[in-house]
Amino acid sequence: MSYTLERIASLVGAHLWGSETVEVRWILTDSRSLCFPEDTLFFALESRRNDGHRYIPELYRRGVRSFVVSRLPEDMTSCPDANFLQVVSPLKALQRLAERHREAFDIPVVGITGSNGKTVVKEWLYQLLSPEKNVTRSPRSYNSQIGVPLSVWNLDERSEVGLFEAGISEPGEMEALQSVIQPTIGVFTCLGDAHQENFTSYEQKCMEKLKLFKDAKVLVYDMDDARVAGCVNRSAFKGEYIAWSRQRRDVPLYIASVEKREAETVVSYIYKGKEAACSIPFIDEASLANSVSCLAVCLHLGMSPETIAARMAVLEPVAMRLEVKEGRSGCTLINDSYNSDYNSLDIALDFMNRRPDCAGRKRTLILSDIEQAGGAPEDLYGRVARLVAMRGVEKFIGVGPCLSAVQGLFGMEACFYRSTDELLGSGVLDTLHDEVILIKGARSFRFDVLTEHLALKVHETTLEVNLNAVVDNLNYYRSFMKPETKMVCMVKASAYGAGAVEIAKTLQDHQVDYLAVAVADEGVDLRKAGITANIMIMNPEMSSFPTLFEYDLEPEVYSFRLLEALIHEAEKEGVTHFPIHVKLDTGMHRLGFDPEKDMPLLVERLKRQSAVIPRSVFSHFVGSDSDDFDAFSARQYELFLKGSAQLQQAYSHKILRHICNSAGIEHFPDRHLEMVRLGLGLYGINSRNNEILHNISTLKTTILQIHEVPKEDTVGYSRKGRLTRDSRIAALPIGYADGLDRKLGCGRAYCLVNGRRAPYVGNICMDVCMIDVTDIDCREGDTAIIFGDDLPVTVLSDAVGTIPYEILTGVSARVKRVYYQD
C-alpha cells in the first residue's frame, strides 16, 4: 500500500513544505536500514542520545526526498527538492500514522504482552496460522514505541490476521501502543522481573500491560498465576475471557494432563466442554505455557483440534538471543549477553542443561548484576543463588558491585569482580577448560567482549595502510562517473587484506552508497565496529540467514534453491520486505540466474511472497579488462538489459542495475546504469593494465638477526639456499603463515632493505625467512619492505605467476595493521 504525502500530512496533522509528488511505500527511522529511497518517508526521531535530524543530509544524498521533522533544516537550499512534514513530535506522528493505517483493516489482530515469551507466542502463532491465512506480524522483537508502529505499517490488502507484540519499560507507555495495535484478541504471556525497577509493584506493572486489551474482544491468560488473575479481575475487561488452568476445571480451557516424554510434551485439554489433545516437540515449562496460549488463540479462531494437533507437533524453535559458540580449551559458550532478568536467566540455564554436550562437563555461569529487578538485593540474589544451585551450576563468576556485595549467598565454587574489565584483567578466563559456559549479562556490562576474549599477540611485522591513497583511488574512478551514479565498494577478504573496518569507515565518510563483503561474518564485524552503510553479502551461506536479518546485511541471491531457503527462513523469523540483490549469469558461468530462461519463474516466485524484495539486479563482465573481449562484453550487456527489464517490469519501485566492475567503470562509461562496483581499483591497481594508481599498502618487517655464513654452506630447510660466496644472511620475522608466498624463496624475488634489493635465500619458513644482505649497509633492527611504494605488489605476483589479489588477500590476520593519512 502507498500513501501520498498530502494524505499523510492530513492524517498526522503536519505542515507540508515542498511540492514534489511522492507515493510513500516505506517508512524509515534508522538510516542504516535504507533500501528504497525513492519511496521512503524518514521520521527524524529525537532521543536523549541521538537526533534523527542529523542524518537528513546523508539520506538526501542517498536519494530520500521525504522527511518528517520537528524543525526545518537551517539551509533549505542544500536539499532543494525535498519535502518536509513538520510536526511537534516525529515519534507521535509515526504512531499516529500507524494508528490511522491500522484502522483501515477489519481483521483479527492479536496483541501480545507480558514479561517473557511474547516473541515465541507470536512466532508459533504464525507457524500455526500461516498455512491457510496470510499473516502479518511484528518483525523479530519489534515491540517498542518505535517498533510497534513500524510493524503495524506492514499490514496491507493481503493481510488476513495480524500478530503484534507490545513491550513497555515504564508506566504510561502502553496507551500509545494500544492505539496503534488496536487488538481484537489479547494474549498475556506471564508476569516477571523485567523492567521492574520502573514500577512500584508487580501489580502496577501488570495493570499497565493489561491496558493493551482495553477494547479487545477476547483475552487469553493463565488463571493459575494469582497476580495476573487478580489484575485481570480488577481491569474491568469487558470482552470474552479465555482463561486457561492446570488446576481449575471451571475455566474455558482446562489442561487436564501434561505428560513429558524424552523429546515431546503431550497435553490433554478440555475446551468449552470438548476433550482433545496435542503434543509439542519441547519439554521445558516455558514452552508449555507459550504453546497453551497459542492453543487458546487457535481454538478461538475456529481451527479444528485435529489441525491444531498436526501443526503443534511440528512447531519449530524460535531463534532468540541465545548463541552457541565453540570456545577455547574445549569449552562451549552459550552467549546471552543481552539482558539478565531473573526469568530469562532461568530459561537460559534450562537451555544449557538440555544441551547434549553438557553431560559430564562442568557447568559454569558468568552473570552480571541484574539491573531491572527492583526490590531488595538480598531477596533477589537469594532467589538467583537458589535457582543457580537448582539448575546444577558448579562454577559461578559474578560481575558487578551488587553481586560482589552478596557473594556469601553462593555456595558453589565462585569468584566475583566489580566490573567486566576487572574480570578480563584477572586471568581467570584463561583457566577455564572443558566447560559449558553460560554468559548472561545486562547490555551495559559489555559481556560480548568476554566471548571475543583473545590472548595478546605481539608481532614485529606490520601492514601500513595509507587511507588518503584509498580516497585518491576512489576519486579516480568517480571521475569516470555521472554524479547520480551509485557505487558499491568491495571490502571483502578484509578489504583485500588492508583491514575491512578502517577501510569501510573511510569509504562511509566519503559517502559511498554500498559496501560489499563475501560472507555474513564479515558484515557483522563491520556492524559491530559502527559501520551504518548498506552492506551487500556476495556469498551468503544458508546457515547465516538469521545473522543477515539481525544485522541488516543484504544478500546476493543467485539460485532458486538459495531463494527458497531465504524466503523460508525470513518467514520463520518474522522478516518482511528484506532487500536482496539478484544476480544474473550473462557469461561468467560462476553463479546467477539464466537471464533468458529463468526470469518468468523468478518473477512469479518473488511476487508470490512478501519476505524478500529485490533492491538491485546485477551481473559481472568477464573481460572488461581487455579490448579483446569487447564483443563478448557487448553480448553480456544485451543479455543483462533484457533480463533486468523483466524483473523491473514486475515492481513499481526502482530496482538498481549494475554490471561494471573496476575495469568496466573505466572502459564502459556508457554502461554504468544506476550503480557500479569498485574492487581492485580501490586498492591501487588498475586492472586494465596492472599499473599502480595510488599504492595504499606497505608490508614491512624488521631484521631479527644477521649471520656471517661461509660460501658453499646452505641456508634453510632442505638445504635449498646454497651459497656461492661468503655472505651476510639476515633473518626476518615473516613467513608463509603471514602471507609471504613460499614460491618467492630461493632467489625468485626480493625485498628492500634501506632501499636496496635483498633476495630471499632458501625456502621461506612458516614464521621466518632469510635474505642476502651481503652488499647492503644494514644492521639488526633495520626495516625490510616486502611490498610498498618502491616495490609494487605486482612485482611479487608476477614472480610467482599469480594476480595481485592473491598477494594482497594473503596477508595474514596476525599481521598488525597500522593506518595513517599522509
Tab-separated table of N, CA, C and O in Angstrom, residues 694-782:
chain	number	residue	atom	x	y	z
A	694	HIS	N	47.450	4.571	-6.960
A	694	HIS	CA	47.996	5.126	-5.721
A	694	HIS	C	48.160	3.943	-4.768
A	694	HIS	O	47.166	3.351	-4.332
A	695	ASN	N	49.389	3.580	-4.469
A	695	ASN	CA	49.626	2.447	-3.577
A	695	ASN	C	49.050	2.736	-2.193
A	695	ASN	O	49.278	3.800	-1.623
A	696	ILE	N	48.308	1.783	-1.657
A	696	ILE	CA	47.720	2.007	-0.336
A	696	ILE	C	48.407	1.203	0.755
A	696	ILE	O	48.279	1.534	1.935
A	697	SER	N	49.144	0.118	0.407
A	697	SER	CA	49.633	-0.809	1.429
A	697	SER	C	51.146	-0.970	1.362
A	697	SER	O	51.721	-1.103	0.270
A	698	THR	N	51.760	-0.989	2.524
A	698	THR	CA	53.180	-1.302	2.635
A	698	THR	C	53.352	-2.381	3.687
A	698	THR	O	53.023	-2.170	4.867
A	699	LEU	N	53.831	-3.546	3.267
A	699	LEU	CA	54.099	-4.648	4.183
A	699	LEU	C	55.567	-4.583	4.570
A	699	LEU	O	56.447	-4.638	3.711
A	700	LYS	N	55.812	-4.412	5.866
A	700	LYS	CA	57.189	-4.244	6.318
A	700	LYS	C	57.447	-5.075	7.564
A	700	LYS	O	56.531	-5.438	8.299
A	701	THR	N	58.737	-5.337	7.787
A	701	THR	CA	59.140	-6.079	8.971
A	701	THR	C	60.531	-5.589	9.389
A	701	THR	O	61.027	-4.587	8.837
A	702	THR	N	61.135	-6.255	10.352
A	702	THR	CA	62.456	-5.821	10.837
A	702	THR	C	63.438	-6.986	10.814
A	702	THR	O	63.045	-8.154	10.896
A	703	ILE	N	64.707	-6.653	10.731
A	703	ILE	CA	65.751	-7.687	10.742
A	703	ILE	C	65.933	-8.174	12.176
A	703	ILE	O	66.229	-7.398	13.084
A	704	LEU	N	65.749	-9.482	12.376
A	704	LEU	CA	65.918	-10.071	13.705
A	704	LEU	C	67.388	-10.315	14.034
A	704	LEU	O	67.870	-10.006	15.128
A	705	GLN	N	68.091	-10.891	13.080
A	705	GLN	CA	69.471	-11.305	13.336
A	705	GLN	C	70.230	-11.375	12.019
A	705	GLN	O	69.630	-11.645	10.960
A	706	ILE	N	71.553	-11.111	12.066
A	706	ILE	CA	72.393	-11.229	10.878
A	706	ILE	C	73.522	-12.220	11.174
A	706	ILE	O	74.201	-12.113	12.212
A	707	HIS	N	73.691	-13.196	10.284
A	707	HIS	CA	74.746	-14.208	10.420
A	707	HIS	C	75.779	-14.032	9.300
A	707	HIS	O	75.434	-13.703	8.159
A	708	GLU	N	77.018	-14.299	9.648
A	708	GLU	CA	78.067	-14.428	8.641
A	708	GLU	C	78.143	-15.913	8.251
A	708	GLU	O	78.455	-16.762	9.084
A	709	VAL	N	77.856	-16.220	6.999
A	709	VAL	CA	77.786	-17.616	6.562
A	709	VAL	C	78.781	-17.829	5.418
A	709	VAL	O	78.752	-17.108	4.416
A	710	PRO	N	79.678	-18.821	5.551
A	710	PRO	CA	80.692	-19.036	4.513
A	710	PRO	C	80.092	-19.623	3.241
A	710	PRO	O	79.033	-20.251	3.261
A	711	LYS	N	80.806	-19.409	2.131
A	711	LYS	CA	80.331	-19.948	0.857
A	711	LYS	C	80.265	-21.472	0.908
A	711	LYS	O	80.992	-22.118	1.668
A	712	GLU	N	79.386	-22.004	0.094
A	712	GLU	CA	79.098	-23.433	-0.045
A	712	GLU	C	78.310	-23.991	1.137
A	712	GLU	O	77.918	-25.157	1.110
A	713	ASP	N	78.068	-23.178	2.180
A	713	ASP	CA	77.102	-23.589	3.188
A	713	ASP	C	75.700	-23.383	2.621
A	713	ASP	O	75.507	-22.750	1.580
A	714	THR	N	74.734	-23.924	3.328
A	714	THR	CA	73.340	-23.776	2.878
A	714	THR	C	72.531	-23.033	3.931
A	714	THR	O	72.880	-22.998	5.112
A	715	VAL	N	71.416	-22.483	3.461
A	715	VAL	CA	70.518	-21.720	4.321
A	715	VAL	C	69.114	-22.308	4.198
A	715	VAL	O	68.615	-22.515	3.089
A	716	GLY	N	68.490	-22.601	5.331
A	716	GLY	CA	67.087	-23.005	5.332
A	716	GLY	C	66.843	-24.481	5.158
A	716	GLY	O	67.779	-25.288	4.996
A	717	TYR	N	65.526	-24.837	5.214
A	717	TYR	CA	65.094	-26.221	5.092
A	717	TYR	C	65.536	-26.850	3.770
A	717	TYR	O	65.591	-26.178	2.738
A	718	SER	N	65.826	-28.142	3.834
A	718	SER	CA	66.154	-28.970	2.662
A	718	SER	C	67.417	-28.485	1.939
A	718	SER	O	67.655	-28.862	0.795
A	719	ARG	N	68.191	-27.612	2.599
A	719	ARG	CA	69.461	-27.120	2.071
A	719	ARG	C	69.296	-26.511	0.669
A	719	ARG	O	70.150	-26.670	-0.210
A	720	LYS	N	68.152	-25.796	0.489
A	720	LYS	CA	67.880	-25.221	-0.832
A	720	LYS	C	68.672	-23.942	-1.087
A	720	LYS	O	68.871	-23.554	-2.232
A	721	GLY	N	69.111	-23.259	-0.018
A	721	GLY	CA	69.817	-21.998	-0.209
A	721	GLY	C	71.320	-22.165	-0.193
A	721	GLY	O	71.994	-21.812	0.785
A	722	ARG	N	71.903	-22.685	-1.262
A	722	ARG	CA	73.341	-22.930	-1.307
A	722	ARG	C	74.070	-21.642	-1.712
A	722	ARG	O	73.737	-21.012	-2.713
A	723	LEU	N	75.054	-21.260	-0.914
A	723	LEU	CA	75.762	-20.001	-1.125
A	723	LEU	C	76.979	-20.201	-2.033
A	723	LEU	O	77.682	-21.206	-1.942
A	724	THR	N	77.215	-19.207	-2.880
A	724	THR	CA	78.368	-19.263	-3.789
A	724	THR	C	79.468	-18.296	-3.364
A	724	THR	O	80.501	-18.179	-4.045
A	725	ARG	N	79.252	-17.597	-2.253
A	725	ARG	CA	80.254	-16.665	-1.734
A	725	ARG	C	80.031	-16.506	-0.229
A	725	ARG	O	78.962	-16.844	0.288
A	726	ASP	N	81.004	-16.011	0.454
A	726	ASP	CA	80.799	-15.673	1.862
A	726	ASP	C	79.716	-14.595	1.939
A	726	ASP	O	79.781	-13.580	1.213
A	727	SER	N	78.767	-14.802	2.805
A	727	SER	CA	77.571	-13.949	2.769
A	727	SER	C	77.149	-13.498	4.159
A	727	SER	O	77.447	-14.155	5.174
A	728	ARG	N	76.417	-12.382	4.168
A	728	ARG	CA	75.708	-11.933	5.371
A	728	ARG	C	74.227	-12.252	5.157
A	728	ARG	O	73.592	-11.741	4.228
A	729	ILE	N	73.694	-13.101	5.997
A	729	ILE	CA	72.308	-13.559	5.861
A	729	ILE	C	71.491	-12.999	7.022
A	729	ILE	O	71.827	-13.204	8.197
A	730	ALA	N	70.412	-12.290	6.674
A	730	ALA	CA	69.520	-11.700	7.679
A	730	ALA	C	68.247	-12.519	7.785
A	730	ALA	O	67.703	-12.991	6.774
A	731	ALA	N	67.777	-12.684	9.010
A	731	ALA	CA	66.510	-13.377	9.264
A	731	ALA	C	65.417	-12.345	9.543
A	731	ALA	O	65.612	-11.421	10.348
A	732	LEU	N	64.269	-12.513	8.884
A	732	LEU	CA	63.115	-11.617	9.056
A	732	LEU	C	61.967	-12.381	9.701
A	732	LEU	O	61.713	-13.539	9.339
A	733	PRO	N	61.212	-11.756	10.628
A	733	PRO	CA	60.088	-12.434	11.286
A	733	PRO	C	58.819	-12.399	10.438
A	733	PRO	O	57.777	-11.872	10.837
A	734	ILE	N	58.915	-12.977	9.256
A	734	ILE	CA	57.757	-13.094	8.373
A	734	ILE	C	57.928	-14.371	7.572
A	734	ILE	O	59.038	-14.692	7.112
A	735	GLY	N	56.835	-15.127	7.437
A	735	GLY	CA	56.888	-16.380	6.699
A	735	GLY	C	55.576	-16.650	6.004
A	735	GLY	O	54.712	-15.764	5.902
A	736	TYR	N	55.416	-17.868	5.540
A	736	TYR	CA	54.195	-18.146	4.785
A	736	TYR	C	52.940	-18.095	5.643
A	736	TYR	O	51.844	-17.879	5.138
A	737	ALA	N	53.068	-18.239	6.974
A	737	ALA	CA	51.903	-18.071	7.840
A	737	ALA	C	51.466	-16.616	7.912
A	737	ALA	O	50.341	-16.318	8.317
A	738	ASP	N	52.338	-15.698	7.526
A	738	ASP	CA	51.991	-14.273	7.463
A	738	ASP	C	51.517	-13.865	6.076
A	738	ASP	O	51.096	-12.721	5.873
A	739	GLY	N	51.626	-14.768	5.126
A	739	GLY	CA	51.196	-14.466	3.771
A	739	GLY	C	52.320	-14.294	2.775
A	739	GLY	O	52.085	-13.909	1.627
A	740	LEU	N	53.551	-14.568	3.188
A	740	LEU	CA	54.682	-14.485	2.267
A	740	LEU	C	54.780	-15.808	1.504
A	740	LEU	O	55.172	-16.833	2.058
A	741	ASP	N	54.433	-15.775	0.245
A	741	ASP	CA	54.321	-16.986	-0.567
A	741	ASP	C	55.649	-17.757	-0.603
A	741	ASP	O	56.710	-17.184	-0.869
A	742	ARG	N	55.612	-19.092	-0.379
A	742	ARG	CA	56.832	-19.905	-0.395
A	742	ARG	C	57.522	-19.874	-1.761
A	742	ARG	O	58.732	-20.037	-1.856
A	743	LYS	N	56.739	-19.638	-2.801
A	743	LYS	CA	57.318	-19.641	-4.149
A	743	LYS	C	58.209	-18.439	-4.403
A	743	LYS	O	58.900	-18.367	-5.416
A	744	LEU	N	58.199	-17.457	-3.479
A	744	LEU	CA	59.091	-16.307	-3.616
A	744	LEU	C	60.513	-16.632	-3.174
A	744	LEU	O	61.450	-15.862	-3.439
A	745	GLY	N	60.704	-17.758	-2.483
A	745	GLY	CA	62.009	-18.119	-1.939
A	745	GLY	C	63.015	-18.550	-2.996
A	745	GLY	O	62.747	-18.560	-4.206
A	746	CYS	N	64.194	-18.898	-2.532
A	746	CYS	CA	65.265	-19.408	-3.394
A	746	CYS	C	65.627	-18.431	-4.516
A	746	CYS	O	65.872	-18.841	-5.673
A	747	GLY	N	65.627	-17.136	-4.177
A	747	GLY	CA	66.091	-16.129	-5.124
A	747	GLY	C	65.098	-15.718	-6.185
A	747	GLY	O	65.446	-14.948	-7.092
A	748	ARG	N	63.849	-16.205	-6.120
A	748	ARG	CA	62.871	-15.835	-7.156
A	748	ARG	C	62.375	-14.406	-6.998
A	748	ARG	O	61.802	-13.836	-7.927
A	749	ALA	N	62.517	-13.836	-5.814
A	749	ALA	CA	62.063	-12.460	-5.585
A	749	ALA	C	62.940	-11.831	-4.516
A	749	ALA	O	63.879	-12.459	-4.009
A	750	TYR	N	62.626	-10.607	-4.170
A	750	TYR	CA	63.451	-9.868	-3.230
A	750	TYR	C	62.591	-8.910	-2.407
A	750	TYR	O	61.442	-8.609	-2.764
A	751	CYS	N	63.128	-8.445	-1.310
A	751	CYS	CA	62.537	-7.349	-0.553
A	751	CYS	C	63.511	-6.173	-0.618
A	751	CYS	O	64.575	-6.272	-1.252
A	752	LEU	N	63.166	-5.055	-0.003
A	752	LEU	CA	64.033	-3.881	0.015
A	752	LEU	C	64.520	-3.624	1.427
A	752	LEU	O	63.716	-3.566	2.370
A	753	VAL	N	65.845	-3.479	1.572
A	753	VAL	CA	66.446	-3.100	2.848
A	753	VAL	C	67.245	-1.830	2.601
A	753	VAL	O	68.174	-1.830	1.763
A	754	ASN	N	66.844	-0.769	3.285
A	754	ASN	CA	67.499	0.533	3.083
A	754	ASN	C	67.533	0.910	1.602
A	754	ASN	O	68.532	1.419	1.081
A	755	GLY	N	66.442	0.610	0.910
A	755	GLY	CA	66.289	0.994	-0.485
A	755	GLY	C	66.958	0.089	-1.486
A	755	GLY	O	66.879	0.337	-2.699
A	756	ARG	N	67.600	-0.991	-1.033
A	756	ARG	CA	68.323	-1.875	-1.948
A	756	ARG	C	67.705	-3.275	-1.945
A	756	ARG	O	67.134	-3.720	-0.949
A	757	ARG	N	67.864	-3.958	-3.055
A	757	ARG	CA	67.248	-5.277	-3.219
A	757	ARG	C	68.004	-6.327	-2.400
A	757	ARG	O	69.220	-6.449	-2.515
A	758	ALA	N	67.218	-7.083	-1.625
A	758	ALA	CA	67.784	-8.187	-0.836
A	758	ALA	C	67.023	-9.456	-1.199
A	758	ALA	O	65.884	-9.655	-0.786
A	759	PRO	N	67.628	-10.335	-2.011
A	759	PRO	CA	66.907	-11.540	-2.469
A	759	PRO	C	66.669	-12.523	-1.319
A	759	PRO	O	67.458	-12.624	-0.379
A	760	TYR	N	65.547	-13.262	-1.433
A	760	TYR	CA	65.235	-14.317	-0.469
A	760	TYR	C	66.165	-15.501	-0.720
A	760	TYR	O	66.390	-15.916	-1.862
A	761	VAL	N	66.695	-16.067	0.368
A	761	VAL	CA	67.643	-17.174	0.282
A	761	VAL	C	66.991	-18.423	0.865
A	761	VAL	O	66.466	-18.402	1.988
A	762	GLY	N	67.046	-19.505	0.113
A	762	GLY	CA	66.486	-20.761	0.597
A	762	GLY	C	64.971	-20.731	0.666
A	762	GLY	O	64.300	-19.792	0.212
A	763	ASN	N	64.413	-21.794	1.242
A	763	ASN	CA	62.963	-21.902	1.381
A	763	ASN	C	62.449	-20.931	2.447
A	763	ASN	O	63.058	-20.761	3.501
A	764	ILE	N	61.310	-20.336	2.162
A	764	ILE	CA	60.640	-19.487	3.153
A	764	ILE	C	59.981	-20.395	4.185
A	764	ILE	O	59.274	-21.356	3.841
A	765	CYS	N	60.189	-20.117	5.462
A	765	CYS	CA	59.645	-20.936	6.547
A	765	CYS	C	58.271	-20.415	6.965
A	765	CYS	O	57.785	-19.400	6.459
A	766	MET	N	57.667	-21.090	7.923
A	766	MET	CA	56.333	-20.688	8.363
A	766	MET	C	56.338	-19.276	8.964
A	766	MET	O	55.465	-18.461	8.660
A	767	ASP	N	57.312	-18.983	9.825
A	767	ASP	CA	57.308	-17.722	10.561
A	767	ASP	C	58.521	-16.844	10.269
A	767	ASP	O	58.586	-15.716	10.773
A	768	VAL	N	59.485	-17.344	9.516
A	768	VAL	CA	60.746	-16.631	9.287
A	768	VAL	C	61.170	-16.844	7.838
A	768	VAL	O	60.876	-17.878	7.233
A	769	CYS	N	61.855	-15.847	7.295
A	769	CYS	CA	62.519	-16.032	6.008
A	769	CYS	C	63.928	-15.442	6.115
A	769	CYS	O	64.232	-14.670	7.029
A	770	MET	N	64.785	-15.830	5.195
A	770	MET	CA	66.163	-15.359	5.195
A	770	MET	C	66.441	-14.593	3.901
A	770	MET	O	65.954	-14.976	2.829
A	771	ILE	N	67.225	-13.515	4.015
A	771	ILE	CA	67.566	-12.694	2.855
A	771	ILE	C	69.076	-12.446	2.832
A	771	ILE	O	69.749	-12.494	3.861
A	772	ASP	N	69.581	-12.180	1.654
A	772	ASP	CA	71.009	-11.919	1.468
A	772	ASP	C	71.247	-10.410	1.521
A	772	ASP	O	70.780	-9.660	0.656
A	773	VAL	N	71.981	-9.961	2.564
A	773	VAL	CA	72.268	-8.531	2.714
A	773	VAL	C	73.775	-8.266	2.637
A	773	VAL	O	74.271	-7.282	3.187
A	774	THR	N	74.480	-9.139	1.921
A	774	THR	CA	75.940	-9.033	1.854
A	774	THR	C	76.392	-7.665	1.357
A	774	THR	O	77.362	-7.075	1.874
A	775	ASP	N	75.697	-7.132	0.374
A	775	ASP	CA	76.123	-5.877	-0.259
A	775	ASP	C	75.343	-4.666	0.253
A	775	ASP	O	75.357	-3.604	-0.384
A	776	ILE	N	74.647	-4.840	1.361
A	776	ILE	CA	73.799	-3.760	1.871
A	776	ILE	C	74.295	-3.328	3.248
A	776	ILE	O	74.553	-4.169	4.113
A	777	ASP	N	74.428	-2.032	3.435
A	777	ASP	CA	74.809	-1.486	4.734
A	777	ASP	C	73.573	-1.518	5.644
A	777	ASP	O	72.661	-0.692	5.512
A	778	CYS	N	73.510	-2.499	6.538
A	778	CYS	CA	72.338	-2.640	7.405
A	778	CYS	C	72.749	-3.302	8.704
A	778	CYS	O	73.830	-3.872	8.822
A	779	ARG	N	71.851	-3.266	9.684
A	779	ARG	CA	72.125	-3.885	10.975
A	779	ARG	C	70.822	-4.460	11.522
A	779	ARG	O	69.733	-4.200	10.989
A	780	GLU	N	70.938	-5.244	12.560
A	780	GLU	CA	69.752	-5.820	13.193
A	780	GLU	C	68.836	-4.698	13.687
A	780	GLU	O	69.312	-3.717	14.270
A	781	GLY	N	67.537	-4.873	13.432
A	781	GLY	CA	66.562	-3.848	13.795
A	781	GLY	C	66.163	-2.965	12.639
A	781	GLY	O	65.163	-2.237	12.718
A	782	ASP	N	66.938	-2.994	11.523
A	782	ASP	CA	66.568	-2.189	10.355
A	782	ASP	C	65.304	-2.750	9.701
A	782	ASP	O	64.936	-3.911	9.874
